[in-house]
Amino acid sequence: MRRLPPLSALRAFEAAARHLSFKRAAEELAVTPTAISHQVRQLEDHLGLALFARGPRQVALTAAGAHLHPVLMDGFDAFAQAIAALAPRGGRRVVTLSATVAFTAKRLATRVEAFRLAHPDLDLRLLATDDPVDLRAGEADAAVRYGLGSYPGLVSEPLIDDRFAPVCSPRLGLTGPGELAGQALIHAEWRHPTPDTPTWRLWARQAGRADLDVEAGPRFTDDSHAIQAAVAGQGVALVSLTLAAAELAAGLLVSPFGPTLAGRRFDLVYPPAARDGEAVAALRGWLEAVLG
């Protein structure tokens, strides 16, 4: 006979620990923050341990909370997977992959037919957003994320190591970096830049081009728009070669000179309990085929 705390208390704690917020946990579970607080307190009373260190505006896990949380996360993920596997198959199964807006537009949207042919019984849903979705809450089956490859509590599999280089329309006829001085430099802005972010400033430093005005030129908040501006001959863009791959292959863009800069990495990311599931297997196989 298992002696377990109430399931509602365990769910409340898991959500609050995942978000580190009683308010966001309440929004996820469609209850009030007071209810979350009460259920967490009930669990703490049952265990005789404090699971959260409560501050005036935030909460943090105690050592006991940090020990319990991953166990519960894996357990709830396993519940969800098992229940999904038993669900009636009367309707068509939809598999959701989240990715950034630019990656979806430039690398995925034109390849959906390959998924349909490989998995005629599944419907692919592409969720394009630049904000990370909550994979453990079921907002998507998996995601393509761009970063350093570290996603706590999730499995990540490398897809592409990104590189950045100057690209432009072949109509500009550029052959060397010395010709950049007469061209507009097109910037694709980063949401969270760091000192090693591939920008025109970093490129000019590595290229030894102190003469360039690396702050001037049009700026775009979406990489796709920067690529389109370069295709239209509006200047030279420093962009991801991964995102500009189709235009480079078609000859709409050329990368006439270096140096190239290291970007970050595209990873397939998903909850541990989904590792052997049908959705992740289908998405993994499709991405390997269309990105290889």
PDB file of N, CA, C and O in Angstrom, residues 92-169:
ATOM      1  N   ARG A  92      -7.198  11.938 -36.468  1.00  0.00           N
ATOM      2  CA  ARG A  92      -5.815  11.937 -36.925  1.00  0.00           C
ATOM      3  C   ARG A  92      -4.906  12.488 -35.838  1.00  0.00           C
ATOM      4  O   ARG A  92      -5.270  13.382 -35.097  1.00  0.00           O
ATOM      5  N   ARG A  93      -3.712  11.958 -35.745  1.00  0.00           N
ATOM      6  CA  ARG A  93      -2.728  12.388 -34.750  1.00  0.00           C
ATOM      7  C   ARG A  93      -1.980  13.600 -35.277  1.00  0.00           C
ATOM      8  O   ARG A  93      -1.485  13.584 -36.410  1.00  0.00           O
ATOM      9  N   VAL A  94      -1.875  14.628 -34.471  1.00  0.00           N
ATOM     10  CA  VAL A  94      -1.139  15.834 -34.825  1.00  0.00           C
ATOM     11  C   VAL A  94       0.161  15.871 -34.023  1.00  0.00           C
ATOM     12  O   VAL A  94       0.147  15.706 -32.805  1.00  0.00           O
ATOM     13  N   VAL A  95       1.268  16.067 -34.707  1.00  0.00           N
ATOM     14  CA  VAL A  95       2.581  16.160 -34.082  1.00  0.00           C
ATOM     15  C   VAL A  95       3.043  17.600 -34.207  1.00  0.00           C
ATOM     16  O   VAL A  95       3.110  18.153 -35.311  1.00  0.00           O
ATOM     17  N   THR A  96       3.346  18.228 -33.073  1.00  0.00           N
ATOM     18  CA  THR A  96       3.698  19.656 -33.055  1.00  0.00           C
ATOM     19  C   THR A  96       5.183  19.848 -32.810  1.00  0.00           C
ATOM     20  O   THR A  96       5.739  19.310 -31.857  1.00  0.00           O
ATOM     21  N   LEU A  97       5.820  20.636 -33.689  1.00  0.00           N
ATOM     22  CA  LEU A  97       7.220  21.009 -33.541  1.00  0.00           C
ATOM     23  C   LEU A  97       7.307  22.520 -33.432  1.00  0.00           C
ATOM     24  O   LEU A  97       6.811  23.248 -34.291  1.00  0.00           O
ATOM     25  N   SER A  98       7.928  22.998 -32.371  1.00  0.00           N
ATOM     26  CA  SER A  98       8.149  24.430 -32.193  1.00  0.00           C
ATOM     27  C   SER A  98       9.537  24.805 -32.711  1.00  0.00           C
ATOM     28  O   SER A  98      10.498  24.051 -32.545  1.00  0.00           O
ATOM     29  N   ALA A  99       9.636  25.965 -33.337  1.00  0.00           N
ATOM     30  CA  ALA A  99      10.918  26.497 -33.803  1.00  0.00           C
ATOM     31  C   ALA A  99      10.781  28.004 -33.945  1.00  0.00           C
ATOM     32  O   ALA A  99       9.669  28.542 -33.932  1.00  0.00           O
ATOM     33  N   THR A 100      11.902  28.691 -34.079  1.00  0.00           N
ATOM     34  CA  THR A 100      11.838  30.134 -34.251  1.00  0.00           C
ATOM     35  C   THR A 100      11.130  30.479 -35.557  1.00  0.00           C
ATOM     36  O   THR A 100      11.030  29.651 -36.473  1.00  0.00           O
ATOM     37  N   VAL A 101      10.669  31.713 -35.634  1.00  0.00           N
ATOM     38  CA  VAL A 101       9.961  32.157 -36.832  1.00  0.00           C
ATOM     39  C   VAL A 101      10.853  32.039 -38.059  1.00  0.00           C
ATOM     40  O   VAL A 101      10.438  31.523 -39.104  1.00  0.00           O
ATOM     41  N   ALA A 102      12.107  32.478 -37.948  1.00  0.00           N
ATOM     42  CA  ALA A 102      13.007  32.454 -39.100  1.00  0.00           C
ATOM     43  C   ALA A 102      13.353  31.023 -39.505  1.00  0.00           C
ATOM     44  O   ALA A 102      13.353  30.690 -40.699  1.00  0.00           O
ATOM     45  N   PHE A 103      13.647  30.152 -38.544  1.00  0.00           N
ATOM     46  CA  PHE A 103      13.999  28.765 -38.884  1.00  0.00           C
ATOM     47  C   PHE A 103      12.819  28.049 -39.519  1.00  0.00           C
ATOM     48  O   PHE A 103      12.985  27.268 -40.466  1.00  0.00           O
ATOM     49  N   THR A 104      11.627  28.317 -39.006  1.00  0.00           N
ATOM     50  CA  THR A 104      10.428  27.703 -39.589  1.00  0.00           C
ATOM     51  C   THR A 104      10.254  28.148 -41.032  1.00  0.00           C
ATOM     52  O   THR A 104       9.992  27.325 -41.924  1.00  0.00           O
ATOM     53  N   ALA A 105      10.405  29.446 -41.272  1.00  0.00           N
ATOM     54  CA  ALA A 105      10.198  29.979 -42.620  1.00  0.00           C
ATOM     55  C   ALA A 105      11.273  29.524 -43.604  1.00  0.00           C
ATOM     56  O   ALA A 105      10.971  29.147 -44.737  1.00  0.00           O
ATOM     57  N   LYS A 106      12.534  29.540 -43.157  1.00  0.00           N
ATOM     58  CA  LYS A 106      13.640  29.307 -44.086  1.00  0.00           C
ATOM     59  C   LYS A 106      14.013  27.853 -44.257  1.00  0.00           C
ATOM     60  O   LYS A 106      14.519  27.474 -45.310  1.00  0.00           O
ATOM     61  N   ARG A 107      13.775  26.999 -43.252  1.00  0.00           N
ATOM     62  CA  ARG A 107      14.257  25.618 -43.346  1.00  0.00           C
ATOM     63  C   ARG A 107      13.178  24.556 -43.236  1.00  0.00           C
ATOM     64  O   ARG A 107      13.423  23.407 -43.620  1.00  0.00           O
ATOM     65  N   LEU A 108      11.999  24.901 -42.697  1.00  0.00           N
ATOM     66  CA  LEU A 108      11.001  23.866 -42.451  1.00  0.00           C
ATOM     67  C   LEU A 108       9.756  23.966 -43.330  1.00  0.00           C
ATOM     68  O   LEU A 108       9.236  22.951 -43.791  1.00  0.00           O
ATOM     69  N   ALA A 109       9.264  25.169 -43.545  1.00  0.00           N
ATOM     70  CA  ALA A 109       7.968  25.337 -44.215  1.00  0.00           C
ATOM     71  C   ALA A 109       7.942  24.733 -45.614  1.00  0.00           C
ATOM     72  O   ALA A 109       6.898  24.229 -46.058  1.00  0.00           O
ATOM     73  N   THR A 110       9.057  24.754 -46.305  1.00  0.00           N
ATOM     74  CA  THR A 110       9.089  24.217 -47.670  1.00  0.00           C
ATOM     75  C   THR A 110       9.393  22.722 -47.709  1.00  0.00           C
ATOM     76  O   THR A 110       9.511  22.144 -48.786  1.00  0.00           O
ATOM     77  N   ARG A 111       9.482  22.085 -46.541  1.00  0.00           N
ATOM     78  CA  ARG A 111       9.837  20.655 -46.483  1.00  0.00           C
ATOM     79  C   ARG A 111       8.754  19.799 -45.841  1.00  0.00           C
ATOM     80  O   ARG A 111       9.016  18.648 -45.493  1.00  0.00           O
ATOM     81  N   VAL A 112       7.562  20.338 -45.678  1.00  0.00           N
ATOM     82  CA  VAL A 112       6.520  19.587 -44.975  1.00  0.00           C
ATOM     83  C   VAL A 112       6.024  18.392 -45.785  1.00  0.00           C
ATOM     84  O   VAL A 112       5.535  17.407 -45.222  1.00  0.00           O
ATOM     85  N   GLU A 113       6.148  18.438 -47.102  1.00  0.00           N
ATOM     86  CA  GLU A 113       5.697  17.316 -47.918  1.00  0.00           C
ATOM     87  C   GLU A 113       6.487  16.057 -47.603  1.00  0.00           C
ATOM     88  O   GLU A 113       5.938  14.938 -47.618  1.00  0.00           O
ATOM     89  N   ALA A 114       7.766  16.213 -47.292  1.00  0.00           N
ATOM     90  CA  ALA A 114       8.592  15.057 -46.950  1.00  0.00           C
ATOM     91  C   ALA A 114       8.072  14.371 -45.692  1.00  0.00           C
ATOM     92  O   ALA A 114       8.111  13.141 -45.580  1.00  0.00           O
ATOM     93  N   PHE A 115       7.588  15.159 -44.741  1.00  0.00           N
ATOM     94  CA  PHE A 115       7.020  14.565 -43.532  1.00  0.00           C
ATOM     95  C   PHE A 115       5.740  13.810 -43.872  1.00  0.00           C
ATOM     96  O   PHE A 115       5.519  12.696 -43.392  1.00  0.00           O
ATOM     97  N   ARG A 116       4.874  14.395 -44.687  1.00  0.00           N
ATOM     98  CA  ARG A 116       3.604  13.755 -45.040  1.00  0.00           C
ATOM     99  C   ARG A 116       3.836  12.425 -45.747  1.00  0.00           C
ATOM    100  O   ARG A 116       3.146  11.428 -45.472  1.00  0.00           O
ATOM    101  N   LEU A 117       4.806  12.386 -46.641  1.00  0.00           N
ATOM    102  CA  LEU A 117       5.083  11.152 -47.371  1.00  0.00           C
ATOM    103  C   LEU A 117       5.669  10.077 -46.460  1.00  0.00           C
ATOM    104  O   LEU A 117       5.366   8.892 -46.612  1.00  0.00           O
ATOM    105  N   ALA A 118       6.498  10.493 -45.509  1.00  0.00           N
ATOM    106  CA  ALA A 118       7.108   9.520 -44.598  1.00  0.00           C
ATOM    107  C   ALA A 118       6.149   9.044 -43.522  1.00  0.00           C
ATOM    108  O   ALA A 118       6.259   7.917 -43.033  1.00  0.00           O
ATOM    109  N   HIS A 119       5.169   9.912 -43.165  1.00  0.00           N
ATOM    110  CA  HIS A 119       4.237   9.588 -42.073  1.00  0.00           C
ATOM    111  C   HIS A 119       2.809   9.968 -42.485  1.00  0.00           C
ATOM    112  O   HIS A 119       2.255  10.954 -41.988  1.00  0.00           O
ATOM    113  N   PRO A 120       2.210   9.208 -43.382  1.00  0.00           N
ATOM    114  CA  PRO A 120       0.882   9.570 -43.889  1.00  0.00           C
ATOM    115  C   PRO A 120      -0.219   9.539 -42.837  1.00  0.00           C
ATOM    116  O   PRO A 120      -1.284  10.127 -43.040  1.00  0.00           O
ATOM    117  N   ASP A 121       0.046   8.873 -41.706  1.00  0.00           N
ATOM    118  CA  ASP A 121      -0.964   8.797 -40.651  1.00  0.00           C
ATOM    119  C   ASP A 121      -0.824   9.919 -39.621  1.00  0.00           C
ATOM    120  O   ASP A 121      -1.624   9.995 -38.677  1.00  0.00           O
ATOM    121  N   LEU A 122       0.180  10.796 -39.801  1.00  0.00           N
ATOM    122  CA  LEU A 122       0.419  11.894 -38.867  1.00  0.00           C
ATOM    123  C   LEU A 122       0.294  13.232 -39.588  1.00  0.00           C
ATOM    124  O   LEU A 122       0.653  13.348 -40.761  1.00  0.00           O
ATOM    125  N   ASP A 123      -0.199  14.230 -38.881  1.00  0.00           N
ATOM    126  CA  ASP A 123      -0.255  15.590 -39.412  1.00  0.00           C
ATOM    127  C   ASP A 123       0.754  16.448 -38.663  1.00  0.00           C
ATOM    128  O   ASP A 123       0.747  16.498 -37.430  1.00  0.00           O
ATOM    129  N   LEU A 124       1.615  17.121 -39.414  1.00  0.00           N
ATOM    130  CA  LEU A 124       2.648  17.970 -38.821  1.00  0.00           C
ATOM    131  C   LEU A 124       2.085  19.364 -38.553  1.00  0.00           C
ATOM    132  O   LEU A 124       1.479  19.984 -39.426  1.00  0.00           O
ATOM    133  N   ARG A 125       2.311  19.864 -37.357  1.00  0.00           N
ATOM    134  CA  ARG A 125       1.949  21.240 -36.986  1.00  0.00           C
ATOM    135  C   ARG A 125       3.224  21.978 -36.604  1.00  0.00           C
ATOM    136  O   ARG A 125       3.933  21.563 -35.696  1.00  0.00           O
ATOM    137  N   LEU A 126       3.524  23.065 -37.317  1.00  0.00           N
ATOM    138  CA  LEU A 126       4.698  23.876 -37.027  1.00  0.00           C
ATOM    139  C   LEU A 126       4.272  25.083 -36.204  1.00  0.00           C
ATOM    140  O   LEU A 126       3.475  25.907 -36.677  1.00  0.00           O
ATOM    141  N   LEU A 127       4.793  25.169 -35.005  1.00  0.00           N
ATOM    142  CA  LEU A 127       4.490  26.273 -34.089  1.00  0.00           C
ATOM    143  C   LEU A 127       5.670  27.239 -34.129  1.00  0.00           C
ATOM    144  O   LEU A 127       6.707  27.003 -33.519  1.00  0.00           O
ATOM    145  N   ALA A 128       5.518  28.328 -34.880  1.00  0.00           N
ATOM    146  CA  ALA A 128       6.607  29.287 -35.080  1.00  0.00           C
ATOM    147  C   ALA A 128       6.534  30.383 -34.021  1.00  0.00           C
ATOM    148  O   ALA A 128       5.565  31.142 -33.974  1.00  0.00           O
ATOM    149  N   THR A 129       7.536  30.444 -33.172  1.00  0.00           N
ATOM    150  CA  THR A 129       7.593  31.470 -32.127  1.00  0.00           C
ATOM    151  C   THR A 129       9.035  31.657 -31.693  1.00  0.00           C
ATOM    152  O   THR A 129       9.804  30.688 -31.641  1.00  0.00           O
ATOM    153  N   ASP A 130       9.400  32.884 -31.373  1.00  0.00           N
ATOM    154  CA  ASP A 130      10.745  33.155 -30.875  1.00  0.00           C
ATOM    155  C   ASP A 130      10.830  33.032 -29.355  1.00  0.00           C
ATOM    156  O   ASP A 130      11.902  33.229 -28.782  1.00  0.00           O
ATOM    157  N   ASP A 131       9.717  32.723 -28.720  1.00  0.00           N
ATOM    158  CA  ASP A 131       9.698  32.495 -27.278  1.00  0.00           C
ATOM    159  C   ASP A 131       9.655  30.998 -27.004  1.00  0.00           C
ATOM    160  O   ASP A 131       8.839  30.285 -27.604  1.00  0.00           O
ATOM    161  N   PRO A 132      10.508  30.472 -26.118  1.00  0.00           N
ATOM    162  CA  PRO A 132      10.509  29.037 -25.832  1.00  0.00           C
ATOM    163  C   PRO A 132       9.149  28.580 -25.295  1.00  0.00           C
ATOM    164  O   PRO A 132       8.583  29.217 -24.406  1.00  0.00           O
ATOM    165  N   VAL A 133       8.626  27.509 -25.843  1.00  0.00           N
ATOM    166  CA  VAL A 133       7.367  26.960 -25.349  1.00  0.00           C
ATOM    167  C   VAL A 133       7.665  25.996 -24.209  1.00  0.00           C
ATOM    168  O   VAL A 133       8.788  25.509 -24.058  1.00  0.00           O
ATOM    169  N   ASP A 134       6.650  25.722 -23.409  1.00  0.00           N
ATOM    170  CA  ASP A 134       6.784  24.809 -22.277  1.00  0.00           C
ATOM    171  C   ASP A 134       6.521  23.388 -22.771  1.00  0.00           C
ATOM    172  O   ASP A 134       5.375  22.964 -22.908  1.00  0.00           O
ATOM    173  N   LEU A 135       7.596  22.663 -23.051  1.00  0.00           N
ATOM    174  CA  LEU A 135       7.458  21.313 -23.590  1.00  0.00           C
ATOM    175  C   LEU A 135       6.873  20.353 -22.561  1.00  0.00           C
ATOM    176  O   LEU A 135       6.118  19.446 -22.905  1.00  0.00           O
ATOM    177  N   ARG A 136       7.191  20.554 -21.295  1.00  0.00           N
ATOM    178  CA  ARG A 136       6.673  19.660 -20.263  1.00  0.00           C
ATOM    179  C   ARG A 136       5.185  19.854 -20.038  1.00  0.00           C
ATOM    180  O   ARG A 136       4.500  18.949 -19.575  1.00  0.00           O
ATOM    181  N   ALA A 137       4.677  21.032 -20.368  1.00  0.00           N
ATOM    182  CA  ALA A 137       3.244  21.280 -20.234  1.00  0.00           C
ATOM    183  C   ALA A 137       2.479  20.847 -21.482  1.00  0.00           C
ATOM    184  O   ALA A 137       1.267  21.020 -21.551  1.00  0.00           O
ATOM    185  N   GLY A 138       3.187  20.295 -22.492  1.00  0.00           N
ATOM    186  CA  GLY A 138       2.528  19.773 -23.676  1.00  0.00           C
ATOM    187  C   GLY A 138       2.233  20.801 -24.743  1.00  0.00           C
ATOM    188  O   GLY A 138       1.421  20.538 -25.640  1.00  0.00           O
ATOM    189  N   GLU A 139       2.890  21.981 -24.706  1.00  0.00           N
ATOM    190  CA  GLU A 139       2.629  22.983 -25.737  1.00  0.00           C
ATOM    191  C   GLU A 139       3.156  22.547 -27.094  1.00  0.00           C
ATOM    192  O   GLU A 139       2.720  23.050 -28.132  1.00  0.00           O
ATOM    193  N   ALA A 140       4.111  21.632 -27.109  1.00  0.00           N
ATOM    194  CA  ALA A 140       4.624  21.037 -28.347  1.00  0.00           C
ATOM    195  C   ALA A 140       5.236  19.692 -27.989  1.00  0.00           C
ATOM    196  O   ALA A 140       5.595  19.445 -26.833  1.00  0.00           O
ATOM    197  N   ASP A 141       5.349  18.817 -28.975  1.00  0.00           N
ATOM    198  CA  ASP A 141       5.989  17.523 -28.734  1.00  0.00           C
ATOM    199  C   ASP A 141       7.501  17.666 -28.621  1.00  0.00           C
ATOM    200  O   ASP A 141       8.155  16.941 -27.874  1.00  0.00           O
ATOM    201  N   ALA A 142       8.054  18.595 -29.395  1.00  0.00           N
ATOM    202  CA  ALA A 142       9.493  18.837 -29.387  1.00  0.00           C
ATOM    203  C   ALA A 142       9.724  20.228 -29.948  1.00  0.00           C
ATOM    204  O   ALA A 142       8.805  20.880 -30.453  1.00  0.00           O
ATOM    205  N   ALA A 143      10.970  20.689 -29.859  1.00  0.00           N
ATOM    206  CA  ALA A 143      11.305  22.021 -30.363  1.00  0.00           C
ATOM    207  C   ALA A 143      12.685  22.000 -30.985  1.00  0.00           C
ATOM    208  O   ALA A 143      13.557  21.208 -30.592  1.00  0.00           O
ATOM    209  N   VAL A 144      12.881  22.855 -31.974  1.00  0.00           N
ATOM    210  CA  VAL A 144      14.223  23.155 -32.468  1.00  0.00           C
ATOM    211  C   VAL A 144      14.636  24.450 -31.784  1.00  0.00           C
ATOM    212  O   VAL A 144      14.010  25.493 -31.996  1.00  0.00           O
ATOM    213  N   ARG A 145      15.651  24.373 -30.930  1.00  0.00           N
ATOM    214  CA  ARG A 145      16.089  25.549 -30.192  1.00  0.00           C
ATOM    215  C   ARG A 145      17.500  25.936 -30.596  1.00  0.00           C
ATOM    216  O   ARG A 145      18.302  25.085 -31.000  1.00  0.00           O
ATOM    217  N   TYR A 146      17.772  27.221 -30.473  1.00  0.00           N
ATOM    218  CA  TYR A 146      19.042  27.788 -30.899  1.00  0.00           C
ATOM    219  C   TYR A 146      19.776  28.307 -29.674  1.00  0.00           C
ATOM    220  O   TYR A 146      19.270  29.157 -28.951  1.00  0.00           O
ATOM    221  N   GLY A 147      20.937  27.753 -29.417  1.00  0.00           N
ATOM    222  CA  GLY A 147      21.661  28.179 -28.223  1.00  0.00           C
ATOM    223  C   GLY A 147      22.936  27.397 -28.045  1.00  0.00           C
ATOM    224  O   GLY A 147      23.553  26.935 -29.018  1.00  0.00           O
ATOM    225  N   LEU A 148      23.315  27.219 -26.795  1.00  0.00           N
ATOM    226  CA  LEU A 148      24.567  26.551 -26.457  1.00  0.00           C
ATOM    227  C   LEU A 148      24.381  25.069 -26.168  1.00  0.00           C
ATOM    228  O   LEU A 148      25.326  24.382 -25.796  1.00  0.00           O
ATOM    229  N   GLY A 149      23.152  24.567 -26.294  1.00  0.00           N
ATOM    230  CA  GLY A 149      22.914  23.145 -26.149  1.00  0.00           C
ATOM    231  C   GLY A 149      22.577  22.685 -24.750  1.00  0.00           C
ATOM    232  O   GLY A 149      22.430  21.487 -24.514  1.00  0.00           O
ATOM    233  N   SER A 150      22.439  23.621 -23.804  1.00  0.00           N
ATOM    234  CA  SER A 150      22.133  23.244 -22.421  1.00  0.00           C
ATOM    235  C   SER A 150      20.694  23.631 -22.106  1.00  0.00           C
ATOM    236  O   SER A 150      20.370  24.828 -22.059  1.00  0.00           O
ATOM    237  N   TYR A 151      19.838  22.626 -21.884  1.00  0.00           N
ATOM    238  CA  TYR A 151      18.425  22.862 -21.589  1.00  0.00           C
ATOM    239  C   TYR A 151      18.049  21.980 -20.404  1.00  0.00           C
ATOM    240  O   TYR A 151      17.663  20.815 -20.591  1.00  0.00           O
ATOM    241  N   PRO A 152      18.195  22.498 -19.183  1.00  0.00           N
ATOM    242  CA  PRO A 152      17.982  21.684 -17.974  1.00  0.00           C
ATOM    243  C   PRO A 152      16.620  21.001 -17.971  1.00  0.00           C
ATOM    244  O   PRO A 152      15.600  21.606 -18.293  1.00  0.00           O
ATOM    245  N   GLY A 153      16.637  19.717 -17.625  1.00  0.00           N
ATOM    246  CA  GLY A 153      15.406  18.945 -17.535  1.00  0.00           C
ATOM    247  C   GLY A 153      14.899  18.433 -18.861  1.00  0.00           C
ATOM    248  O   GLY A 153      13.856  17.773 -18.909  1.00  0.00           O
ATOM    249  N   LEU A 154      15.614  18.720 -19.965  1.00  0.00           N
ATOM    250  CA  LEU A 154      15.188  18.284 -21.291  1.00  0.00           C
ATOM    251  C   LEU A 154      16.330  17.551 -21.983  1.00  0.00           C
ATOM    252  O   LEU A 154      17.500  17.756 -21.662  1.00  0.00           O
ATOM    253  N   VAL A 155      15.991  16.712 -22.926  1.00  0.00           N
ATOM    254  CA  VAL A 155      16.983  16.037 -23.768  1.00  0.00           C
ATOM    255  C   VAL A 155      17.255  16.919 -24.976  1.00  0.00           C
ATOM    256  O   VAL A 155      16.320  17.460 -25.573  1.00  0.00           O
ATOM    257  N   SER A 156      18.513  17.098 -25.345  1.00  0.00           N
ATOM    258  CA  SER A 156      18.848  17.863 -26.540  1.00  0.00           C
ATOM    259  C   SER A 156      19.748  17.034 -27.450  1.00  0.00           C
ATOM    260  O   SER A 156      20.686  16.385 -26.978  1.00  0.00           O
ATOM    261  N   GLU A 157      19.436  17.070 -28.737  1.00  0.00           N
ATOM    262  CA  GLU A 157      20.227  16.356 -29.745  1.00  0.00           C
ATOM    263  C   GLU A 157      20.711  17.368 -30.775  1.00  0.00           C
ATOM    264  O   GLU A 157      19.900  18.090 -31.368  1.00  0.00           O
ATOM    265  N   PRO A 158      22.024  17.454 -31.030  1.00  0.00           N
ATOM    266  CA  PRO A 158      22.550  18.444 -31.982  1.00  0.00           C
ATOM    267  C   PRO A 158      22.016  18.215 -33.399  1.00  0.00           C
ATOM    268  O   PRO A 158      21.923  17.079 -33.865  1.00  0.00           O
ATOM    269  N   LEU A 159      21.670  19.314 -34.066  1.00  0.00           N
ATOM    270  CA  LEU A 159      21.236  19.264 -35.459  1.00  0.00           C
ATOM    271  C   LEU A 159      22.233  19.955 -36.380  1.00  0.00           C
ATOM    272  O   LEU A 159      22.723  19.358 -37.329  1.00  0.00           O
ATOM    273  N   ILE A 160      22.531  21.240 -36.110  1.00  0.00           N
ATOM    274  CA  ILE A 160      23.404  22.028 -36.979  1.00  0.00           C
ATOM    275  C   ILE A 160      24.256  22.972 -36.129  1.00  0.00           C
ATOM    276  O   ILE A 160      23.720  23.675 -35.269  1.00  0.00           O
ATOM    277  N   ASP A 161      25.556  23.004 -36.390  1.00  0.00           N
ATOM    278  CA  ASP A 161      26.421  24.037 -35.829  1.00  0.00           C
ATOM    279  C   ASP A 161      26.395  25.217 -36.798  1.00  0.00           C
ATOM    280  O   ASP A 161      26.819  25.094 -37.953  1.00  0.00           O
ATOM    281  N   ASP A 162      25.893  26.352 -36.347  1.00  0.00           N
ATOM    282  CA  ASP A 162      25.655  27.487 -37.232  1.00  0.00           C
ATOM    283  C   ASP A 162      26.931  28.296 -37.480  1.00  0.00           C
ATOM    284  O   ASP A 162      27.825  28.351 -36.634  1.00  0.00           O
ATOM    285  N   ARG A 163      27.007  28.923 -38.666  1.00  0.00           N
ATOM    286  CA  ARG A 163      28.086  29.828 -39.018  1.00  0.00           C
ATOM    287  C   ARG A 163      27.490  31.093 -39.625  1.00  0.00           C
ATOM    288  O   ARG A 163      26.411  31.061 -40.223  1.00  0.00           O
ATOM    289  N   PHE A 164      28.198  32.198 -39.471  1.00  0.00           N
ATOM    290  CA  PHE A 164      27.763  33.485 -40.010  1.00  0.00           C
ATOM    291  C   PHE A 164      28.830  34.022 -40.958  1.00  0.00           C
ATOM    292  O   PHE A 164      30.028  33.879 -40.700  1.00  0.00           O
ATOM    293  N   ALA A 165      28.370  34.666 -42.045  1.00  0.00           N
ATOM    294  CA  ALA A 165      29.298  35.265 -43.000  1.00  0.00           C
ATOM    295  C   ALA A 165      28.568  36.364 -43.769  1.00  0.00           C
ATOM    296  O   ALA A 165      27.329  36.383 -43.833  1.00  0.00           O
ATOM    297  N   PRO A 166      29.311  37.282 -44.388  1.00  0.00           N
ATOM    298  CA  PRO A 166      28.675  38.287 -45.239  1.00  0.00           C
ATOM    299  C   PRO A 166      28.068  37.626 -46.474  1.00  0.00           C
ATOM    300  O   PRO A 166      28.689  36.768 -47.105  1.00  0.00           O
ATOM    301  N   VAL A 167      26.838  38.017 -46.808  1.00  0.00           N
ATOM    302  CA  VAL A 167      26.182  37.541 -48.024  1.00  0.00           C
ATOM    303  C   VAL A 167      25.590  38.742 -48.753  1.00  0.00           C
ATOM    304  O   VAL A 167      25.227  39.747 -48.132  1.00  0.00           O
ATOM    305  N   CYS A 168      25.478  38.622 -50.078  1.00  0.00           N
ATOM    306  CA  CYS A 168      24.924  39.717 -50.865  1.00  0.00           C
ATOM    307  C   CYS A 168      24.428  39.169 -52.195  1.00  0.00           C
ATOM    308  O   CYS A 168      24.706  38.019 -52.564  1.00  0.00           O
ATOM    309  N   SER A 169      23.718  39.988 -52.926  1.00  0.00           N
ATOM    310  CA  SER A 169      23.279  39.618 -54.266  1.00  0.00           C
ATOM    311  C   SER A 169      24.491  39.556 -55.194  1.00  0.00           C
ATOM    312  O   SER A 169      25.381  40.418 -55.125  1.00  0.00           O
TER     313      SER A 169
END
